[in-house]
Coordinates of C-alpha atoms in Angstrom, one line a residue:
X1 CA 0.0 0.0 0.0
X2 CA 1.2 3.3 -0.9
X3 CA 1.9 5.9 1.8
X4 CA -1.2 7.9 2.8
X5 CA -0.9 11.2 1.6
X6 CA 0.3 14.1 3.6
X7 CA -2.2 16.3 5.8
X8 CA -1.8 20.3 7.2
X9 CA 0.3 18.8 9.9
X10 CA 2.9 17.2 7.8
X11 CA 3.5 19.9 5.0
X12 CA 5.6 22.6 5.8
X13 CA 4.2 26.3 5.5
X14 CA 5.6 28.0 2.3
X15 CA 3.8 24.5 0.9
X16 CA 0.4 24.6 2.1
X17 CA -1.0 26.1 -1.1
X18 CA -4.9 26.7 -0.1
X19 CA -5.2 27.7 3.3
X20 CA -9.4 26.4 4.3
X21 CA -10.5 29.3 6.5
X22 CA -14.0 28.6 8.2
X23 CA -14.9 31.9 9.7
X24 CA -18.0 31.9 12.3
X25 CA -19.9 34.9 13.2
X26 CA -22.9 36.0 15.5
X27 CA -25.6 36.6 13.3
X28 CA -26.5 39.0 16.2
X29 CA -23.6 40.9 16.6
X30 CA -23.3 44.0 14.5
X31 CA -20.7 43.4 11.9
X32 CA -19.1 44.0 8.3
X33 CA -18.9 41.3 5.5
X34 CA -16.3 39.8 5.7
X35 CA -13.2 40.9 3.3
X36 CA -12.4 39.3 0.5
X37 CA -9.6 36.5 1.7
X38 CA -5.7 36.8 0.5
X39 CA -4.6 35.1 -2.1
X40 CA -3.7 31.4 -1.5
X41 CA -6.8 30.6 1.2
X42 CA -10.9 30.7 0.4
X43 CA -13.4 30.7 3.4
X44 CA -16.4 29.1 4.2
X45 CA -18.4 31.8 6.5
X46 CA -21.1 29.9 9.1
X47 CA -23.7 32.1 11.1
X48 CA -24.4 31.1 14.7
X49 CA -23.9 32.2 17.9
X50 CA -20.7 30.4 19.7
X51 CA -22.7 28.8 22.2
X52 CA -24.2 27.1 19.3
X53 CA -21.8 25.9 17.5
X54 CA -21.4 22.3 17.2
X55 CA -17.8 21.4 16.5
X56 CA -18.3 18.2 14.5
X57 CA -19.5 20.3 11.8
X58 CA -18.1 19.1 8.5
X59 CA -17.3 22.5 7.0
X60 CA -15.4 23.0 10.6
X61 CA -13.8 19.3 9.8
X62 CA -12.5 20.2 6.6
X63 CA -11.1 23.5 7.1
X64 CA -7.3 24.5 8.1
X65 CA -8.3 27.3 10.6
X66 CA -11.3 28.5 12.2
X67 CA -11.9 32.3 13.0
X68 CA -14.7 32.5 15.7
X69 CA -16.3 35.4 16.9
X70 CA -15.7 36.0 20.5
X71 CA -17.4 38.3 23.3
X72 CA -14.7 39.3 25.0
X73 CA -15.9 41.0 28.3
X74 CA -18.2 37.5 28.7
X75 CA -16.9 35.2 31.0
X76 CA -19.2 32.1 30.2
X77 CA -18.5 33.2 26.2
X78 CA -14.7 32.9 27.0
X79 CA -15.1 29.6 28.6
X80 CA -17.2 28.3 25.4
X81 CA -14.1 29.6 22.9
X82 CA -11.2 27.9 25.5
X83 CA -13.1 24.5 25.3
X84 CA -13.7 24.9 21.4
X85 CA -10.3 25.8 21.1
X86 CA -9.3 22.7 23.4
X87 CA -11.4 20.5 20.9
X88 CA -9.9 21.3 17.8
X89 CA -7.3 20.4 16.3
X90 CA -6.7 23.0 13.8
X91 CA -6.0 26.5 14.8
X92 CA -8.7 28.9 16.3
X93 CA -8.3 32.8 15.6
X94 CA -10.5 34.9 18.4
X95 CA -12.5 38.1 16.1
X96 CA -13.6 40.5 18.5
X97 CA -15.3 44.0 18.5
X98 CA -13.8 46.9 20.8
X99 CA -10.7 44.8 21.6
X100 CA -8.4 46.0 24.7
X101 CA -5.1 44.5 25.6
X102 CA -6.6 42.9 28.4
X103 CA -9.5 41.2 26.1
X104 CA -6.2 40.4 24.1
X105 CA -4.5 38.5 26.8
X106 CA -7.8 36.7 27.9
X107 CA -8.5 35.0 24.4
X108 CA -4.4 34.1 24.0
X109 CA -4.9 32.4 27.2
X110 CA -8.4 30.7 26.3
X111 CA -6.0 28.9 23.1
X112 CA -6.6 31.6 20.4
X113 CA -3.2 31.9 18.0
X114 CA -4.0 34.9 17.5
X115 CA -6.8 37.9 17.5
X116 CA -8.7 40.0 15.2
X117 CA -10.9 43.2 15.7
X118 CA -13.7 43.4 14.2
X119 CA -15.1 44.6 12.1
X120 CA -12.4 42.1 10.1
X121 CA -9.2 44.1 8.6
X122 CA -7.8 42.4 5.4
X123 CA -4.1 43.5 6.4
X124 CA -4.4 42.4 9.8
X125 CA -6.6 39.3 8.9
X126 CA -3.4 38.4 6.6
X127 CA -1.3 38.7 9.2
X128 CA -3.1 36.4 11.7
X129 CA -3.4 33.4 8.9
X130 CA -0.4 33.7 8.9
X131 CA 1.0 33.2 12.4
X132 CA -1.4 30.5 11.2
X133 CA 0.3 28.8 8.8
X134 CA 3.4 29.1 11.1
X135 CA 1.2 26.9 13.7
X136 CA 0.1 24.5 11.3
X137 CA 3.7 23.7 10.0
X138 CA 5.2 23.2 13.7
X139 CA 2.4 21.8 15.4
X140 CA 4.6 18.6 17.5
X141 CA 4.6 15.9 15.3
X142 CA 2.4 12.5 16.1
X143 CA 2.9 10.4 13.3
X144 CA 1.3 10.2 9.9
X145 CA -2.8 11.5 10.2
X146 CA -4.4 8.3 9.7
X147 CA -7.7 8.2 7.7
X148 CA -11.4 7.4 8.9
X149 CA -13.3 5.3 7.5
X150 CA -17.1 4.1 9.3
X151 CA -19.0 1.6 8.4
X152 CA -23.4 1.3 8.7
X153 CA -25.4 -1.2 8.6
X154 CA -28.9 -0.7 6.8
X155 CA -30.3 -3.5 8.7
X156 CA -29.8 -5.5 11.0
X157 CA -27.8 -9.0 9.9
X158 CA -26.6 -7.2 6.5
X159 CA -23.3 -8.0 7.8
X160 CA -21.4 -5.0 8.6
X161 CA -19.7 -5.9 11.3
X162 CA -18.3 -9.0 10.1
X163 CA -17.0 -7.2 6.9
X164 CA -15.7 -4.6 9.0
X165 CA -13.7 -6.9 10.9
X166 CA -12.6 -8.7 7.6
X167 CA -11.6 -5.7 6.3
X168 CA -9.5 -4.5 9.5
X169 CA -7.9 -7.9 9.2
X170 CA -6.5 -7.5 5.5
X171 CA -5.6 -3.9 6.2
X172 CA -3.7 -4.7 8.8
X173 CA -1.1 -6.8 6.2
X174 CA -0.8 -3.3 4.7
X175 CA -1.1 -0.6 7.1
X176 CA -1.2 -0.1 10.9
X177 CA -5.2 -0.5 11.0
X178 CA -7.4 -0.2 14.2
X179 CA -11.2 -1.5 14.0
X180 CA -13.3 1.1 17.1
X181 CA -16.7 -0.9 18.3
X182 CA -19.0 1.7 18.7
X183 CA -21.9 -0.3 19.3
X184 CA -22.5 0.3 22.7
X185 CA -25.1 -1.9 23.1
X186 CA -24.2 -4.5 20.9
X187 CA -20.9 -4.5 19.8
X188 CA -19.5 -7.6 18.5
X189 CA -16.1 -7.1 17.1
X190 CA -14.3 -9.0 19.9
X191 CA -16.9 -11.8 20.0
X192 CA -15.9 -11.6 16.1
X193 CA -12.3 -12.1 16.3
X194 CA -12.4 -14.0 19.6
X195 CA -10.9 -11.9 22.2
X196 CA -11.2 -10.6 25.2
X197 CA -9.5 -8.0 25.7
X198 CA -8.6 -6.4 29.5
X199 CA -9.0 -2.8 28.0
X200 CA -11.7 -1.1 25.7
X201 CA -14.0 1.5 25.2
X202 CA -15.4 2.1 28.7
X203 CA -11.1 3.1 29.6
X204 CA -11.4 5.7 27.3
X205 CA -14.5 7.1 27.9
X206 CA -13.4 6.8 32.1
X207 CA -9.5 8.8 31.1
X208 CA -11.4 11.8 30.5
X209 CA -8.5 14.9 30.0
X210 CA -6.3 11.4 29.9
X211 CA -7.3 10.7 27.1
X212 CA -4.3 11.5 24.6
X213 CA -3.1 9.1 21.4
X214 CA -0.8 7.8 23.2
X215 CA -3.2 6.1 25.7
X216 CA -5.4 5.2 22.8
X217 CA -2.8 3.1 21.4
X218 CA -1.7 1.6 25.0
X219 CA -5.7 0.8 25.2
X220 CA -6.5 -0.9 21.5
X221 CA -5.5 -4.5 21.8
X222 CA -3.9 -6.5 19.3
X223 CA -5.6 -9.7 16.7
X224 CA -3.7 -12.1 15.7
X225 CA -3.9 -10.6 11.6
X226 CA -2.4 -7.3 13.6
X227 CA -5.9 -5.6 13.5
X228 CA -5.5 -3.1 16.7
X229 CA -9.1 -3.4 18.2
X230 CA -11.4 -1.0 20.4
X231 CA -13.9 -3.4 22.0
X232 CA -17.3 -2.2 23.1
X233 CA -18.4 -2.6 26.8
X234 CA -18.6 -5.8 27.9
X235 CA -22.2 -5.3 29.0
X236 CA -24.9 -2.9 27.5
X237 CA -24.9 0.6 28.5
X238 CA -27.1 3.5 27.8
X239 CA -26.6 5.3 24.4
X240 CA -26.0 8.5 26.0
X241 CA -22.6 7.0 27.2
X242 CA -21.1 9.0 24.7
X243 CA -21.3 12.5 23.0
X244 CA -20.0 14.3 20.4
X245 CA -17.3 15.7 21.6
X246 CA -16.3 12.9 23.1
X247 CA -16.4 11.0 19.4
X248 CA -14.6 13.8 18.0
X249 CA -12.0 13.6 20.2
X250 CA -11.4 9.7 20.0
X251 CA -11.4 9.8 15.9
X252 CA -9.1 12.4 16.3
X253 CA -6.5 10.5 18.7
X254 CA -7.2 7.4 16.8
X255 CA -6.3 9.0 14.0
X256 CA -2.9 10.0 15.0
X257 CA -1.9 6.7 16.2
X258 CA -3.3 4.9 13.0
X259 CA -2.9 5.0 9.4
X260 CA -6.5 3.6 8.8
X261 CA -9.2 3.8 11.5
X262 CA -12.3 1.7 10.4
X263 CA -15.4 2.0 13.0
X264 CA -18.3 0.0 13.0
X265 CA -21.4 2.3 14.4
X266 CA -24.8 1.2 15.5
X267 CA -27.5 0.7 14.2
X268 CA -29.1 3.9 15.7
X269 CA -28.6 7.0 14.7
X270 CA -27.4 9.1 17.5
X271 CA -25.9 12.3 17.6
X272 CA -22.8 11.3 18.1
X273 CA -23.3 9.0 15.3
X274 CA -23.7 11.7 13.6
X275 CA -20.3 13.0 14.8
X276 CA -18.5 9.8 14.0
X277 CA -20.0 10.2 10.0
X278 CA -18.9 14.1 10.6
X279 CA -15.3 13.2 11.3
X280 CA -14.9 10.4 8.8
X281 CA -12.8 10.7 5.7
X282 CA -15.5 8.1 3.6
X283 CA -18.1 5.4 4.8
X284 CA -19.6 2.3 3.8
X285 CA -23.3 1.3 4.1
X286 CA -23.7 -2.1 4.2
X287 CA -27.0 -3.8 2.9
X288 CA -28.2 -7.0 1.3
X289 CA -30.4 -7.4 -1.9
X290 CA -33.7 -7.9 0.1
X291 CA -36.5 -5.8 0.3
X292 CA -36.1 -4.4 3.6
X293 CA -32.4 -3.7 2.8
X294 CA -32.6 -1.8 0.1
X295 CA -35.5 0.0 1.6
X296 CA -33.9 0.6 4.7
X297 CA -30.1 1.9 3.1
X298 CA -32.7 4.3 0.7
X299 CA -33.7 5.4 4.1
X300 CA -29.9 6.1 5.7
X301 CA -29.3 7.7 2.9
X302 CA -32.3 10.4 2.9
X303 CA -30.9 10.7 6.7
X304 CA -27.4 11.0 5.5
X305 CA -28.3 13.8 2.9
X306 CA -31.0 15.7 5.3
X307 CA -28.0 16.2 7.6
X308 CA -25.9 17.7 4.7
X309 CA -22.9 15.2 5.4
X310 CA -20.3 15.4 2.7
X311 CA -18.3 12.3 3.8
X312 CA -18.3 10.2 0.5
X313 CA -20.1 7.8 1.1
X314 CA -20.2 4.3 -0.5
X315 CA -23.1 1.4 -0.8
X316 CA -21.5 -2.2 -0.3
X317 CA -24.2 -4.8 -1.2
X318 CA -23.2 -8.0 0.9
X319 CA -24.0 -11.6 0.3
X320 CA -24.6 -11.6 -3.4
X321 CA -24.7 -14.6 -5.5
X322 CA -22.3 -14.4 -8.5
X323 CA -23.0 -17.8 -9.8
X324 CA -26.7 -18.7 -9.5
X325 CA -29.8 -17.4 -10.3
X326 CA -31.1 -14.5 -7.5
X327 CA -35.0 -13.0 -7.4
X328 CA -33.7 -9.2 -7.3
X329 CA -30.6 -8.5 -9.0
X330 CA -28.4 -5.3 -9.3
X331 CA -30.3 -3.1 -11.6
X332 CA -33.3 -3.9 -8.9
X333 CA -31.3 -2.7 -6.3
X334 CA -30.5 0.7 -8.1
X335 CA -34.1 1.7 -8.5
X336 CA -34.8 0.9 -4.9
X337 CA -31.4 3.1 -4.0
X338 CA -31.7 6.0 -6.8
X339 CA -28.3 5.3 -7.3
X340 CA -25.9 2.4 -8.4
X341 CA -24.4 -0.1 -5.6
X342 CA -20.8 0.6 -5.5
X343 CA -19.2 -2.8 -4.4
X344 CA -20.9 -6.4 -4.0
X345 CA -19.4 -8.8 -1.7
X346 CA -19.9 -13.2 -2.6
X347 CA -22.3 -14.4 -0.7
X348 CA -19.5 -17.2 1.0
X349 CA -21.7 -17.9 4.1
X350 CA -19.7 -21.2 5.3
X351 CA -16.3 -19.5 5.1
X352 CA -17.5 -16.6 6.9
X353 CA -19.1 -18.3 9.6
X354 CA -15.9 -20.3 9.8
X355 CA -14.0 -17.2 10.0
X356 CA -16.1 -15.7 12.7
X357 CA -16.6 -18.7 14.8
X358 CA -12.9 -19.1 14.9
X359 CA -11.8 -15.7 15.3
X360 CA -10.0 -15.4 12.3
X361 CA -9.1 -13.7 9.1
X362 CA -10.6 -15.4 5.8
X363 CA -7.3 -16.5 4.1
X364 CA -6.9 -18.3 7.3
X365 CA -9.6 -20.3 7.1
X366 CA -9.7 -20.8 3.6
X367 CA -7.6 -19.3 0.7
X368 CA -8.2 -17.3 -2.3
X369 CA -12.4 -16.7 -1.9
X370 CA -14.4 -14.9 -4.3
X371 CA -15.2 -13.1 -0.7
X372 CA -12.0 -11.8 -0.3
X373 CA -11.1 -10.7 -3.5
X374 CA -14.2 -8.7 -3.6
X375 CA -13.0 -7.2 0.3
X376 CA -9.5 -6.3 -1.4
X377 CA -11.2 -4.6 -4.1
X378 CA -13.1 -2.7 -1.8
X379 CA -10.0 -1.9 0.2
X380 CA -8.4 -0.4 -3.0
X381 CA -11.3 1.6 -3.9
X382 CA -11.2 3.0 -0.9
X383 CA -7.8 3.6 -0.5
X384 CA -8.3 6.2 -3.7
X385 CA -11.2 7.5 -2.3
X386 CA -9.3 8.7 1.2
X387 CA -6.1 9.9 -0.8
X388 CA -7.9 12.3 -2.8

């Protein structure tokens, strides 16, 4: 596998050709439009109040640096832009109006790289991108960003999880890979790949500030194939476990300690759910070619477009028979979906079940399947899709 392409964090300043700039404003607060941007950086301008702003935005995901406007003399508005600026992981510029050295120090201390007045001055807004830029290309190194890649089930038995752990398993042979159990009600990764491992997702939701790549690596525990797995609580636990911030910030730590972070999510949508798709670099929605698949993906997809999520996403139709006669066939499934199935995976039931009941990754159970050629195709097509 070829190396994954480089990121912000990797590429040194005077490279970083297109600087993504996602400004947020108060629609409230009296203010200019913004000026047009300096050459080498285009903006994506979001209207909210910052006690509204959710961070797992995918504009916010996808851009370099994010300007927020701040209320300086506000304490509880200061506190909302320190933990903002704690959360992300690209740099935050503080825009204020009636800005005094004081208000200056404040929002440095609160994790701004910088500050603006506002209304916004081109000149001085150059001059902040590009302290920036400077903060972008020394930001500590943490190894390679690793790419995210979640997978859905339409329905229940479609299979994703068991693809998702097949696919962990051959990415492992080419890249570090780790496989997150998200399913905290019924995660079955480890059950899956037959472990049982001391440490899962419960430790990183208890490290709290802890939490750190670092840790996440020390946590994931290792299959045999050299899949790095998250396991889901041992037991069930209520939904609201997690949030999304929390999400945010495991995909992001998982990220830096992986070159390909695969997560299987549940089958209800949440929002931190939600997050995970936010934060992911492409997805897979798993279905079958039965009614109440197709029906169902149709469905997660109306969801996945009424939330405007621009994560590219991909249908994988599992269990198809490539040799014998079958009562809905692909050009079926495309009028169900409005739109054409992007990978089929064999229908292989006994080498699957083999594989699962053993723990174990295909090829050790049984060697060059229809099954998992069609998995490495998928892993190739994906692989283009997250390096462009």
């Amino acid at each position: 596998m070829s190396a994954l392409p480089p990121t912000a964090t990797e590429v040194p300043a005077d490279r970083l050709r297109t600087l993504r700039v996602a400004l947020v404003l108060d629609p409230a607060a009296p203010t200019s439009a913004p000026p047009e941007l300096p050459s080498g950086a285009n903006l994506h301008l979001h209207l909210v109040p910052l006690d509204a702003l959710d961070p797992t935005l995918p504009f916010l995901r996808q851009a370099d640096v994010l300007i927020v406007e701040v209320a300086a003399g506000d304490a509880a508005a200061l506190a909302t832009f320190a933990r903002i600026a704690a959360e992300q992981p690209r740099p935050v510029i503080a825009a204020a109006h009636a800005l005094s050295p004081g208000a200056m120090r404040a929002l440095m201390r609160a994790g701004a790289v910088d500050v603006v007045a506002l209304p916004l001055d081109a000149a001085e807004l150059d001059d902040a991108l590009l302290t920036a830029r400077d903060a972008i290309a020394n930001r500590p190194q943490t190894g390679a960003k690793g790419r995210v890649i979640s997978f859905m089930r339409a329905v229940g038995g479609a299979g994703a999880t068991a693809l998702a752990c097949q696919t962990g398993c051959l990415w492992a042979a080419r890249a570090s890979t780790c496989l997150i159990d998200l399913d905290v009600q019924f995660g079955a990764v480890a059950l899956y790949l037959d472990m049982q491992p001391p440490l899962g997702l419960l430790d990183l939701v208890d490290a709290g500030e802890r939490l750190d790549h670092t840790l996440f690596a020390t946590i994931a525990a290792r299959h045999a194939s050299g899949l790095a797995v998250v396991a889901a609580p041992p037991e069930m636990v209520p939904l609201d476990l997690l949030t999304p911030a929390f999400v945010a910030q495991l995909l992001t730590f998982a990220a830096q300690a992986f070159e390909v972070v695969l997560v299987d999510l549940p089958a209800a949508w949440t929002s931190w759910s939600l997050a995970a798709l936010a934060h992911s670099d492409a997805a897979c929605l798993i279905t079958t070619l039965s009614v109440p698949g197709l029906r169902q993906a149709r469905r997660q997809l109306d969801l996945v477009e009424a939330n405007e999520l621009t994560v590219p996403l991909k249908i994988v139709v599992n269990r198809v028979p490539k040799t014998v006669f079958r009562t809905i066939d692909l050009g079926d499934s495309e009028k169900a979906l409005r739109r054409k199935a992007d990978y089929t995976i064999a229908n292989d039931w006994a080498t699957m079940s083999s594989a699962i009941d053993q723990g174990r990754a295909l090829a050790a159970v049984r060697t060059k399947t229809k099954v998992e050629g069609d998995l490495k195709q998928l892993i190739a097509g994906l692989t283009q899709v997250i390096a462009a």
